[in-house]
PDB file of C-alpha atoms and ligand atoms in Angstrom:
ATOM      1  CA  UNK Y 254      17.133  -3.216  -7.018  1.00 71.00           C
ATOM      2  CA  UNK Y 255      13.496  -3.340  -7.659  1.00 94.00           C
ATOM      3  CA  UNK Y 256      11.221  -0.170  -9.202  1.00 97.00           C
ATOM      4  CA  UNK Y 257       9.413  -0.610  -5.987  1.00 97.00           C
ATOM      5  CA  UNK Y 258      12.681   0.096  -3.950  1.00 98.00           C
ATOM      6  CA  UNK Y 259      14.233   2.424  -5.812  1.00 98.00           C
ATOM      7  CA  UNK Y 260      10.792   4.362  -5.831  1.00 98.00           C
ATOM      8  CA  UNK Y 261      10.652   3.797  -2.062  1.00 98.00           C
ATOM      9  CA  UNK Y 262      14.238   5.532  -1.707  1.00 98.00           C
ATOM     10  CA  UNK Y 263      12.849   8.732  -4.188  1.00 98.00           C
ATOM     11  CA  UNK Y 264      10.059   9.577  -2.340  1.00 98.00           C
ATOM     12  CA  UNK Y 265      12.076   9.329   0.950  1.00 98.00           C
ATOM     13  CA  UNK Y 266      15.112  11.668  -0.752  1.00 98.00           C
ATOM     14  CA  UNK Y 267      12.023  14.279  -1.695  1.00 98.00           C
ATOM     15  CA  UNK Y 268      10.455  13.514   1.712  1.00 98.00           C
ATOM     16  CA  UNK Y 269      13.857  13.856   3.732  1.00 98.00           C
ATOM     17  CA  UNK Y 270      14.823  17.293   1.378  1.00 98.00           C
ATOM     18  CA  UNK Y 271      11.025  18.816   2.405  1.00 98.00           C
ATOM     19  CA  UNK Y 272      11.525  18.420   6.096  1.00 98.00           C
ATOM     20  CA  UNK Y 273      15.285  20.405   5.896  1.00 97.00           C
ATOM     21  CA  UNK Y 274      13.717  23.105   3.838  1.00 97.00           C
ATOM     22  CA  UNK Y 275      10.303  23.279   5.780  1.00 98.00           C
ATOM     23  CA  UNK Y 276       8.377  22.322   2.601  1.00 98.00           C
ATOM     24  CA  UNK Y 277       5.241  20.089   2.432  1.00 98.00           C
ATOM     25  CA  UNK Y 278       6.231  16.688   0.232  1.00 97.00           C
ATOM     26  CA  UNK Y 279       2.840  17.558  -1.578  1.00 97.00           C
ATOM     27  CA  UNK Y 280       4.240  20.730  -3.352  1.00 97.00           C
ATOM     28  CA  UNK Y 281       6.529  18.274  -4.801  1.00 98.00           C
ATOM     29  CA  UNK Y 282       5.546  16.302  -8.156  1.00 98.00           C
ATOM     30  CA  UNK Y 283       7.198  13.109  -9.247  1.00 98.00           C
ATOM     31  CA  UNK Y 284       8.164  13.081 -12.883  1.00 98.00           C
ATOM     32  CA  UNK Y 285       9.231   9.479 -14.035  1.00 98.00           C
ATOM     33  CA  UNK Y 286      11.612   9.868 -16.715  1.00 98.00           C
ATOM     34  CA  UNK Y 287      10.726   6.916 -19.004  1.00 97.00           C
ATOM     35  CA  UNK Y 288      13.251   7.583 -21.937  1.00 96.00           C
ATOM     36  CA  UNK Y 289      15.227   4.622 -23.134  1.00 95.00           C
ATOM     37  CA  UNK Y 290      12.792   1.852 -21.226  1.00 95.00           C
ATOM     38  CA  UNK Y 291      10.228  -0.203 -22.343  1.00 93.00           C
ATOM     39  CA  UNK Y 292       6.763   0.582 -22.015  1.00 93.00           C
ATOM     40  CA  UNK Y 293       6.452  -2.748 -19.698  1.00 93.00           C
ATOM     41  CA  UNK Y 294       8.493  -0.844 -16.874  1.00 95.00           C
ATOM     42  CA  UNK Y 295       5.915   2.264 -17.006  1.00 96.00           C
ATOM     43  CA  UNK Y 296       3.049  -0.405 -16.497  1.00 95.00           C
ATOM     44  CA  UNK Y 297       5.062  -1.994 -13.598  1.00 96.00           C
ATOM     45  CA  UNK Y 298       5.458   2.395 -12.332  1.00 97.00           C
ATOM     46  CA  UNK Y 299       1.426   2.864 -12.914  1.00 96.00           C
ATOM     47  CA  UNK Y 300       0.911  -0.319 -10.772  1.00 96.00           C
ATOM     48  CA  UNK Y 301       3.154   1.290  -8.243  1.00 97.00           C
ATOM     49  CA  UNK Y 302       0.896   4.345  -8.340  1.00 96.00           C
ATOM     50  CA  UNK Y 303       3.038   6.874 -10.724  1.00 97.00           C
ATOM     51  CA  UNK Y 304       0.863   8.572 -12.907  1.00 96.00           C
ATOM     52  CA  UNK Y 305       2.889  11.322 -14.550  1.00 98.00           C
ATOM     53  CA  UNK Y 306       5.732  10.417 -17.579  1.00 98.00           C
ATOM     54  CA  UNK Y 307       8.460  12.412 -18.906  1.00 98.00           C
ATOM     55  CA  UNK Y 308       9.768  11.877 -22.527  1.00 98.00           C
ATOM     56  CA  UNK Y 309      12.908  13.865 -24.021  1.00 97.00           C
ATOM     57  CA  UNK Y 310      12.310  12.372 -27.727  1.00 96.00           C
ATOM     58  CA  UNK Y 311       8.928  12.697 -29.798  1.00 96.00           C
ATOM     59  CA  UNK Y 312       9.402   9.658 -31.893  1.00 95.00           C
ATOM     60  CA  UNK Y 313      10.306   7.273 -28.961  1.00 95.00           C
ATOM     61  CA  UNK Y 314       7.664   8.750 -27.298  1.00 96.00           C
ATOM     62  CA  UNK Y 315       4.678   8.667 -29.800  1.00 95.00           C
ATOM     63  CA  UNK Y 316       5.393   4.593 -29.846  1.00 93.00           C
ATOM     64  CA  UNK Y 317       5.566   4.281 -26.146  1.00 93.00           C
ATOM     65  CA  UNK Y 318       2.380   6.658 -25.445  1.00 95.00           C
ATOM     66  CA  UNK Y 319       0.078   4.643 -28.249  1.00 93.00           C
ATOM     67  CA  UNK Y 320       1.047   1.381 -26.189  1.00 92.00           C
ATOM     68  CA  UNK Y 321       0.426   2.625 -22.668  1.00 92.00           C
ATOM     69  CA  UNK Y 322      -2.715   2.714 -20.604  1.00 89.00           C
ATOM     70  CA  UNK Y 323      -4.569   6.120 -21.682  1.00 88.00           C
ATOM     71  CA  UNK Y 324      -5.052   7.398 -18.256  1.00 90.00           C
ATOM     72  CA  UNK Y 325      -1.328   8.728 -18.289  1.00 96.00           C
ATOM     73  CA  UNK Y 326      -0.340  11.835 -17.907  1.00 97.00           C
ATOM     74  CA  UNK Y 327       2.789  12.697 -20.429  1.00 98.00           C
ATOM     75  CA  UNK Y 328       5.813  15.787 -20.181  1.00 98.00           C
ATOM     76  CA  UNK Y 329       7.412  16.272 -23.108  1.00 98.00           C
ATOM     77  CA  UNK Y 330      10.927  17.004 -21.689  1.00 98.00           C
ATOM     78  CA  UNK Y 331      12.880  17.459 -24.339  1.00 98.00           C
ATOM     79  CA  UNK Y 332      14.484  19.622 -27.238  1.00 97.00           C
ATOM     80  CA  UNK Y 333      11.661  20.073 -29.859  1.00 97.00           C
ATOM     81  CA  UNK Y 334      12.017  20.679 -33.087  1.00 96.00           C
ATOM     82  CA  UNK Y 335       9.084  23.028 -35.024  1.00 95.00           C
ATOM     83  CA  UNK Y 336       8.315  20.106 -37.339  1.00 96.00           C
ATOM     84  CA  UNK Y 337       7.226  17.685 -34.572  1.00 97.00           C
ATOM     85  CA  UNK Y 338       5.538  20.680 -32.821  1.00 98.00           C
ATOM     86  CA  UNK Y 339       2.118  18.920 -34.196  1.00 97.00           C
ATOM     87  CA  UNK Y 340       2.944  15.405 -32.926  1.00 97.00           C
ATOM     88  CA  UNK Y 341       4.457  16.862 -29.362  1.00 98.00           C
ATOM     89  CA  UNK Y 342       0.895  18.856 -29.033  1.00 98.00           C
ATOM     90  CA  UNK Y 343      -1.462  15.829 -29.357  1.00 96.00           C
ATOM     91  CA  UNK Y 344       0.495  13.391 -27.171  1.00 96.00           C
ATOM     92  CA  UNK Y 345       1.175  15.567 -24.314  1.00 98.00           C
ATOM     93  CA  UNK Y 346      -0.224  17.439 -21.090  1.00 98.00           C
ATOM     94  CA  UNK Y 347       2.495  19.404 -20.917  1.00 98.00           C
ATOM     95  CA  UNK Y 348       5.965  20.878 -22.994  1.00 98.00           C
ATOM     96  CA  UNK Y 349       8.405  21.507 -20.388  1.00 98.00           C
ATOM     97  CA  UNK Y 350      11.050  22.474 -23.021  1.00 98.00           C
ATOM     98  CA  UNK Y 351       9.713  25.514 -24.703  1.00 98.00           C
ATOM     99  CA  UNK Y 352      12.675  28.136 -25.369  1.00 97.00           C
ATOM    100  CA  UNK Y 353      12.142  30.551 -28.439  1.00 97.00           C
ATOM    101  CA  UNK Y 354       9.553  32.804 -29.208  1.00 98.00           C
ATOM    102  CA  UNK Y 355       9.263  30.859 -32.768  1.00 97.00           C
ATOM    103  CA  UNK Y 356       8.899  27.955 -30.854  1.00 98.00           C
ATOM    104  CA  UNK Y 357       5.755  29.211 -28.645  1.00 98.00           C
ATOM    105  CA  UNK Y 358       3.968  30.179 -31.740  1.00 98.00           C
ATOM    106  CA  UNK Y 359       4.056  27.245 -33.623  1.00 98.00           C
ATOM    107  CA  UNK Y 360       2.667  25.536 -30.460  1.00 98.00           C
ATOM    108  CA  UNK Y 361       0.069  28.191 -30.763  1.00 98.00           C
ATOM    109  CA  UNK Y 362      -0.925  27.461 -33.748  1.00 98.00           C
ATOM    110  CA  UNK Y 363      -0.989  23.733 -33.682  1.00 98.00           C
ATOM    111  CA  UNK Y 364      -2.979  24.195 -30.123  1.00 98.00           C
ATOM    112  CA  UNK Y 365      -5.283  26.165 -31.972  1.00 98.00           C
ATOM    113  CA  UNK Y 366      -5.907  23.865 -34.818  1.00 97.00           C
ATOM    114  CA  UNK Y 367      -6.503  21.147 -32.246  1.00 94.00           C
ATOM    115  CA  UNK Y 368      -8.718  23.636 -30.188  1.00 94.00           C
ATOM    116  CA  UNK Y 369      -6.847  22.942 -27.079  1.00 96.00           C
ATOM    117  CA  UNK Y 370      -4.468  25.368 -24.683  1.00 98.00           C
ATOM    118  CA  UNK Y 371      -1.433  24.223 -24.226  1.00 98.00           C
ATOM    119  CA  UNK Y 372       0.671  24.401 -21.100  1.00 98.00           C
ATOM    120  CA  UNK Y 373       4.351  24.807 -21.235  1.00 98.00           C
ATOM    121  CA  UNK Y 374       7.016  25.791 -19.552  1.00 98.00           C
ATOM    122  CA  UNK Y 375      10.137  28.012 -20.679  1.00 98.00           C
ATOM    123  CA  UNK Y 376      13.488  26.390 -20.343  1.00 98.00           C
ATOM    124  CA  UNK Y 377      16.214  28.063 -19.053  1.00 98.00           C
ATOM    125  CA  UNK Y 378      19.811  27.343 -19.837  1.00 97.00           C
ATOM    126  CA  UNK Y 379      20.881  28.744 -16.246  1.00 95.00           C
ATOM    127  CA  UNK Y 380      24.942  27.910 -15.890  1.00 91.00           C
ATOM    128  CA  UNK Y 381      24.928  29.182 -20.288  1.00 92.00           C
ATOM    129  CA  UNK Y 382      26.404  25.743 -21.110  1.00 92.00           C
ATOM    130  CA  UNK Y 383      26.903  25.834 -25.000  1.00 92.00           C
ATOM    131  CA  UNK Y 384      26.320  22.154 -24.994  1.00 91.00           C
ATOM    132  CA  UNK Y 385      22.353  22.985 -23.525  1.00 92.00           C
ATOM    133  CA  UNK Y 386      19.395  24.229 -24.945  1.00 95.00           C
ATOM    134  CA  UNK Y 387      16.953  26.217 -23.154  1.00 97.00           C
ATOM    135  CA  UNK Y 388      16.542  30.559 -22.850  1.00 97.00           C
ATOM    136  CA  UNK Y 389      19.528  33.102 -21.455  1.00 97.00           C
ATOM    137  CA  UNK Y 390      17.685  34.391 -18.720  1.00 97.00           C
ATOM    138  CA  UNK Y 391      18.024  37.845 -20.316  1.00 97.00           C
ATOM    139  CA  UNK Y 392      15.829  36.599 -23.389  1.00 97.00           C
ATOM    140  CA  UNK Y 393      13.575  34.986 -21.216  1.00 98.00           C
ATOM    141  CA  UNK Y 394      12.761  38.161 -19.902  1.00 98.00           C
ATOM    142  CA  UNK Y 395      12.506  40.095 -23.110  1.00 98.00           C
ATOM    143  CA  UNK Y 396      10.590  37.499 -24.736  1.00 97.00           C
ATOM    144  CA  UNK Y 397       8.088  36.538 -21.706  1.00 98.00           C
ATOM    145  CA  UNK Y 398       5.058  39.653 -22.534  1.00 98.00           C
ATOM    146  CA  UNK Y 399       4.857  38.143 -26.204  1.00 98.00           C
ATOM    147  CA  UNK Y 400       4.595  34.368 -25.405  1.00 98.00           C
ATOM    148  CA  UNK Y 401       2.026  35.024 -22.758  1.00 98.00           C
ATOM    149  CA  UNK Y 402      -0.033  36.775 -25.104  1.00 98.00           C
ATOM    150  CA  UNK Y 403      -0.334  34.233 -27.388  1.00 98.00           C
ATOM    151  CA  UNK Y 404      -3.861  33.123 -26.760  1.00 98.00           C
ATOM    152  CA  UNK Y 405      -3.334  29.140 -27.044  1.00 98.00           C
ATOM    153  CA  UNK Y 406      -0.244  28.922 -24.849  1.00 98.00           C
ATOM    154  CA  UNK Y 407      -0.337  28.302 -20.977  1.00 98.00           C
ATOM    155  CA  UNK Y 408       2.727  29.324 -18.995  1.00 98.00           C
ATOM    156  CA  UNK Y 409       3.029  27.614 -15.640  1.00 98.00           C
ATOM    157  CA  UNK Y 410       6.421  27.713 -15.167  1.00 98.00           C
ATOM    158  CA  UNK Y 411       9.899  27.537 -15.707  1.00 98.00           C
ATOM    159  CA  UNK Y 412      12.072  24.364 -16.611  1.00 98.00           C
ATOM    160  CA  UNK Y 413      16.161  23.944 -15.974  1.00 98.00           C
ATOM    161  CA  UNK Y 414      18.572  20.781 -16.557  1.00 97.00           C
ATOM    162  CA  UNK Y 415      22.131  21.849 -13.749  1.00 97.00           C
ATOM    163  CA  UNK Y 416      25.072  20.931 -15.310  1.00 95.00           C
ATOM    164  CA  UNK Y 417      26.047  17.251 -13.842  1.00 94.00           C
ATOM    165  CA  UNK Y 418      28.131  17.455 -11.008  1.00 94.00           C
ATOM    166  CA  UNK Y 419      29.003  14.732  -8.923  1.00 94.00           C
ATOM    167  CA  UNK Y 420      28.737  17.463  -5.851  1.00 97.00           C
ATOM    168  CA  UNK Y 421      24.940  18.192  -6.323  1.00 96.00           C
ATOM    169  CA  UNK Y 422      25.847  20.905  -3.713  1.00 97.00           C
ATOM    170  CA  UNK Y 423      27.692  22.807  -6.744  1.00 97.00           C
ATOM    171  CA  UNK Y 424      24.603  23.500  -8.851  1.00 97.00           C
ATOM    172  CA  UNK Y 425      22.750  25.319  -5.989  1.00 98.00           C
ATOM    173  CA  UNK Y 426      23.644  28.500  -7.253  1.00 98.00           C
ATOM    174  CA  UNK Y 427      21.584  27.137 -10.670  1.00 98.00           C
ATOM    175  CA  UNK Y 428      18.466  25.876  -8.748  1.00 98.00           C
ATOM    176  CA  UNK Y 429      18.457  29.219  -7.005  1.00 98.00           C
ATOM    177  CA  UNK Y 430      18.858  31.353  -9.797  1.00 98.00           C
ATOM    178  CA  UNK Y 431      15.801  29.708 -11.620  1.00 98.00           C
ATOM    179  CA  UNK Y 432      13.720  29.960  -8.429  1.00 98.00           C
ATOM    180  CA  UNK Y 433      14.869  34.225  -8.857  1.00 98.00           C
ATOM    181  CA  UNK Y 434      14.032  34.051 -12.292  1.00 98.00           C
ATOM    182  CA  UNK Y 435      10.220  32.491 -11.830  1.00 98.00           C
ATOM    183  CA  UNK Y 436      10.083  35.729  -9.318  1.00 98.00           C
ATOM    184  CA  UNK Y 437      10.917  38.425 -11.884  1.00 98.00           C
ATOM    185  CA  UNK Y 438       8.428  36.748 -14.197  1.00 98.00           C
ATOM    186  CA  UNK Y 439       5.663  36.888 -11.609  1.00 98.00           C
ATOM    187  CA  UNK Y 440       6.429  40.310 -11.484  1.00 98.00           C
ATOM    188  CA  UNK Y 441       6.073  40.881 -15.153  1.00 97.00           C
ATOM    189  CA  UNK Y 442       2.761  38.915 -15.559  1.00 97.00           C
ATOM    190  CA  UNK Y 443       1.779  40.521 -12.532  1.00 97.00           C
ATOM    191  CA  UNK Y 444       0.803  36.399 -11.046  1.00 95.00           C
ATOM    192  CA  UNK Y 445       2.605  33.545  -9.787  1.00 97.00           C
ATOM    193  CA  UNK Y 446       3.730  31.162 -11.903  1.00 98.00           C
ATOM    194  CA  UNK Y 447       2.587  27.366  -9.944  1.00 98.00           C
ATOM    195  CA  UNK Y 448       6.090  25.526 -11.598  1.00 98.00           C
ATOM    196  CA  UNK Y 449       9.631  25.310 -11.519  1.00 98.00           C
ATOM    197  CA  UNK Y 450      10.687  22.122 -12.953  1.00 98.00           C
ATOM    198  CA  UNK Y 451      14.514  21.139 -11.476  1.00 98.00           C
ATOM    199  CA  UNK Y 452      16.172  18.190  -9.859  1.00 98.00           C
ATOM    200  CA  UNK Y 453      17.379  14.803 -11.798  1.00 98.00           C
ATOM    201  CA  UNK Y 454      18.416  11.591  -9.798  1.00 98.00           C
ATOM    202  CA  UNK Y 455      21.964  13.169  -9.080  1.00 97.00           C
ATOM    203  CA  UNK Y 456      20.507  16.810  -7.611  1.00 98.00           C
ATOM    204  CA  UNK Y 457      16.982  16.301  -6.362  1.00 98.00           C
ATOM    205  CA  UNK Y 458      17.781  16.673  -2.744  1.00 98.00           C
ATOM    206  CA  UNK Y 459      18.877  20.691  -4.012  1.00 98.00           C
ATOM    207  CA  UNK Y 460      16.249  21.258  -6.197  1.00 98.00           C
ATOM    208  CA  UNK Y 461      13.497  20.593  -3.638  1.00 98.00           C
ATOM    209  CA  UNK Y 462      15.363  22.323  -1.259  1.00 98.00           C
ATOM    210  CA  UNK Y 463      15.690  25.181  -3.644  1.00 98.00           C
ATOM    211  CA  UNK Y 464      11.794  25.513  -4.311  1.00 98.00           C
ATOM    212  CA  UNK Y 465      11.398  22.851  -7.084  1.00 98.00           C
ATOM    213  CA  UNK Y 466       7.572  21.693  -7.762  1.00 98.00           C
ATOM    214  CA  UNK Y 467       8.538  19.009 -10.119  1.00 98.00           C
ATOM    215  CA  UNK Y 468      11.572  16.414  -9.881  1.00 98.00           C
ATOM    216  CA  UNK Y 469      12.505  14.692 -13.348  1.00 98.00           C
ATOM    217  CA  UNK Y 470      13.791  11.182 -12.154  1.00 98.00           C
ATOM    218  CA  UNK Y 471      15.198   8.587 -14.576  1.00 98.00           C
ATOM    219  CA  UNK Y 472      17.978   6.462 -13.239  1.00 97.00           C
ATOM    220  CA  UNK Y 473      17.076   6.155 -10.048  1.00 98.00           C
ATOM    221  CA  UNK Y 474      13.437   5.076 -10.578  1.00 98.00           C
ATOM    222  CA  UNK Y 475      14.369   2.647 -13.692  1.00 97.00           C
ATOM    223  CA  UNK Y 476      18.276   1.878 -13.810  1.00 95.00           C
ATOM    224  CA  UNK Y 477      20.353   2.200 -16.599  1.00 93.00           C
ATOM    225  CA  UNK Y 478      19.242   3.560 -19.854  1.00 90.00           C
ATOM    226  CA  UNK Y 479      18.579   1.337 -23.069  1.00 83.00           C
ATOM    227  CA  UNK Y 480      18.658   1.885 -26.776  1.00 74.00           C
ATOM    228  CA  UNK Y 481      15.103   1.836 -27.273  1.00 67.00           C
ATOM    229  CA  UNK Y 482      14.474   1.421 -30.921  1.00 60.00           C
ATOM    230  CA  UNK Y 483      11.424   3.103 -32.691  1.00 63.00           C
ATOM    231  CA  UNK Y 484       9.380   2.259 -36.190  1.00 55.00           C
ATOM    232  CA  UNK Y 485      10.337   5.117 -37.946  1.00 48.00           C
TER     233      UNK Y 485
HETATM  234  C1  PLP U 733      16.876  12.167 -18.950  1.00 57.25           C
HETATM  235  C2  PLP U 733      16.342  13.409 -18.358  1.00 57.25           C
HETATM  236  C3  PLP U 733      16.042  13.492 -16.992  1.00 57.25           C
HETATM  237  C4  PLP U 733      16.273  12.368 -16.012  1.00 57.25           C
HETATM  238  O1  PLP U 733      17.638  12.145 -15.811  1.00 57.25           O
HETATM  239  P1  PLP U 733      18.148  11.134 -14.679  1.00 57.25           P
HETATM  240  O2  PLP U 733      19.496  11.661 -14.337  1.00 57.25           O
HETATM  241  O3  PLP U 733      18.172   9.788 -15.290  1.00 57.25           O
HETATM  242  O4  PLP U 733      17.207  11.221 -13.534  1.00 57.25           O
HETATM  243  C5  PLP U 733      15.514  14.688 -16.528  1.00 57.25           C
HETATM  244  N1  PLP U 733      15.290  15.734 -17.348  1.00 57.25           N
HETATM  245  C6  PLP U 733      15.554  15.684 -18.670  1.00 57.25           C
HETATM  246  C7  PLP U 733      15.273  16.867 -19.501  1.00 57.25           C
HETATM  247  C8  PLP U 733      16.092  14.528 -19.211  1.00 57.25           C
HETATM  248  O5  PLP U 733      16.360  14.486 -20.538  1.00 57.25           O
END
């Protein structure tokens, strides 16, 4: 199957999933998950009109991003660790995989060196799989007053990963939790927060129709996964 096709067949699985929950296909933004492909498939996605990239690892990444048109627009999607905090800041838009306070602040201060903001969002580990990374909703909560306050940091949302199912229907419960979550931090930073980042190629279908603003699609967009092998 083509990237055009399997692109075609994405954007009619968000379409489709709008219409049964009433929700306008606009609210919806495509993430293309590029890890573990070339950067010759992003240029073929960026002829096919996808502008915004998702990365899980900072080193693949930085290689990729330096040999991509610089128009992109880049998610960093994965665990980061506070010594590629630096790095993860100057390549990209967004860090959708923020979750400790210690974490926020050394965004902070790299943002702040760079004299930037940074958006993020806060990653929660929704179904508590030890395997996962990402907040306990209960932290989340605790923590949210103090990472807003830091001056350098944008929050505009919150970020899960469902545990994989092969019955998407089973992780519902997940998507919906998240979407109660994002409405108890409203209330504590007394606005709406625009994001909530959920839905892979398995479980899009009930993340959109659970309120998700942002899919993260890999497989289904590009195929298989490679080893993609990086300088350093
Ligand atoms: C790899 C990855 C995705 C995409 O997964 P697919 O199942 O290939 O669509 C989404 N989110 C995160 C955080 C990932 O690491």
């Amino acid at each position: 199957m083509s990237l055009a096709g399997n692109l075609e067949k994405v954007e009619r699985r968000i379409a489709d999933a709008c219409a049964r929950s009433g929700r306008n296909p606009d609210e919806v933004q495509l993430v293309a998950v590029t890890k573990g492909h070339p950067p010759e498939a992003i240029r073929e996605a960026v002829d096919l009109g996808l502008t915004l990239f998702g990365e899980n690892k900072l080193q693949e990444a930085k290689v990729k991003i330096s040999r991509c048109p610089g128009r992109l627009r880049w998610h960093m999607i994965g665990h980061l660790q506070s010594n590629k905090v630096r790095d993860a800041v100057h390549f990209f838009e967004m860090i959708q995989s923020v979750d400790s306070l210690s974490l926020a602040e050394e965004i902070n201060r790299w943002a702040d060196r760079g004299a930037k903001t940074m958006p993020i969002l806060l990653e929660v580990n929704v179904a508590g799989e030890s395997s996962k990374f990402g907040y306990r909703p209960d932290r989340l909560l605790a923590e949210l007053a103090q990472i807003n306050a830091l001056p350098k940091i944008e929050i505009h949302g919150l970020m899960t990963i469902a545990p994989w199912t092969p019955e998407p229907e089973k992780v519902r419960p997940v998507f919906r939790r998240l979407r109660e979550l994002k409405a108890e931090c409203d209330a504590i930073l007394g606005a709406p927060l625009p994001h909530l980042s959920m839905g892979m190629s398995g479980d899009l279908e009930v993340a959109v129709e659970e309120g998700a603003t942002m899919v993260r699609i890999g497989s289904a967009l590009f195929g298989p996964r490679q080893k993609i092998v990086t300088e350093r």
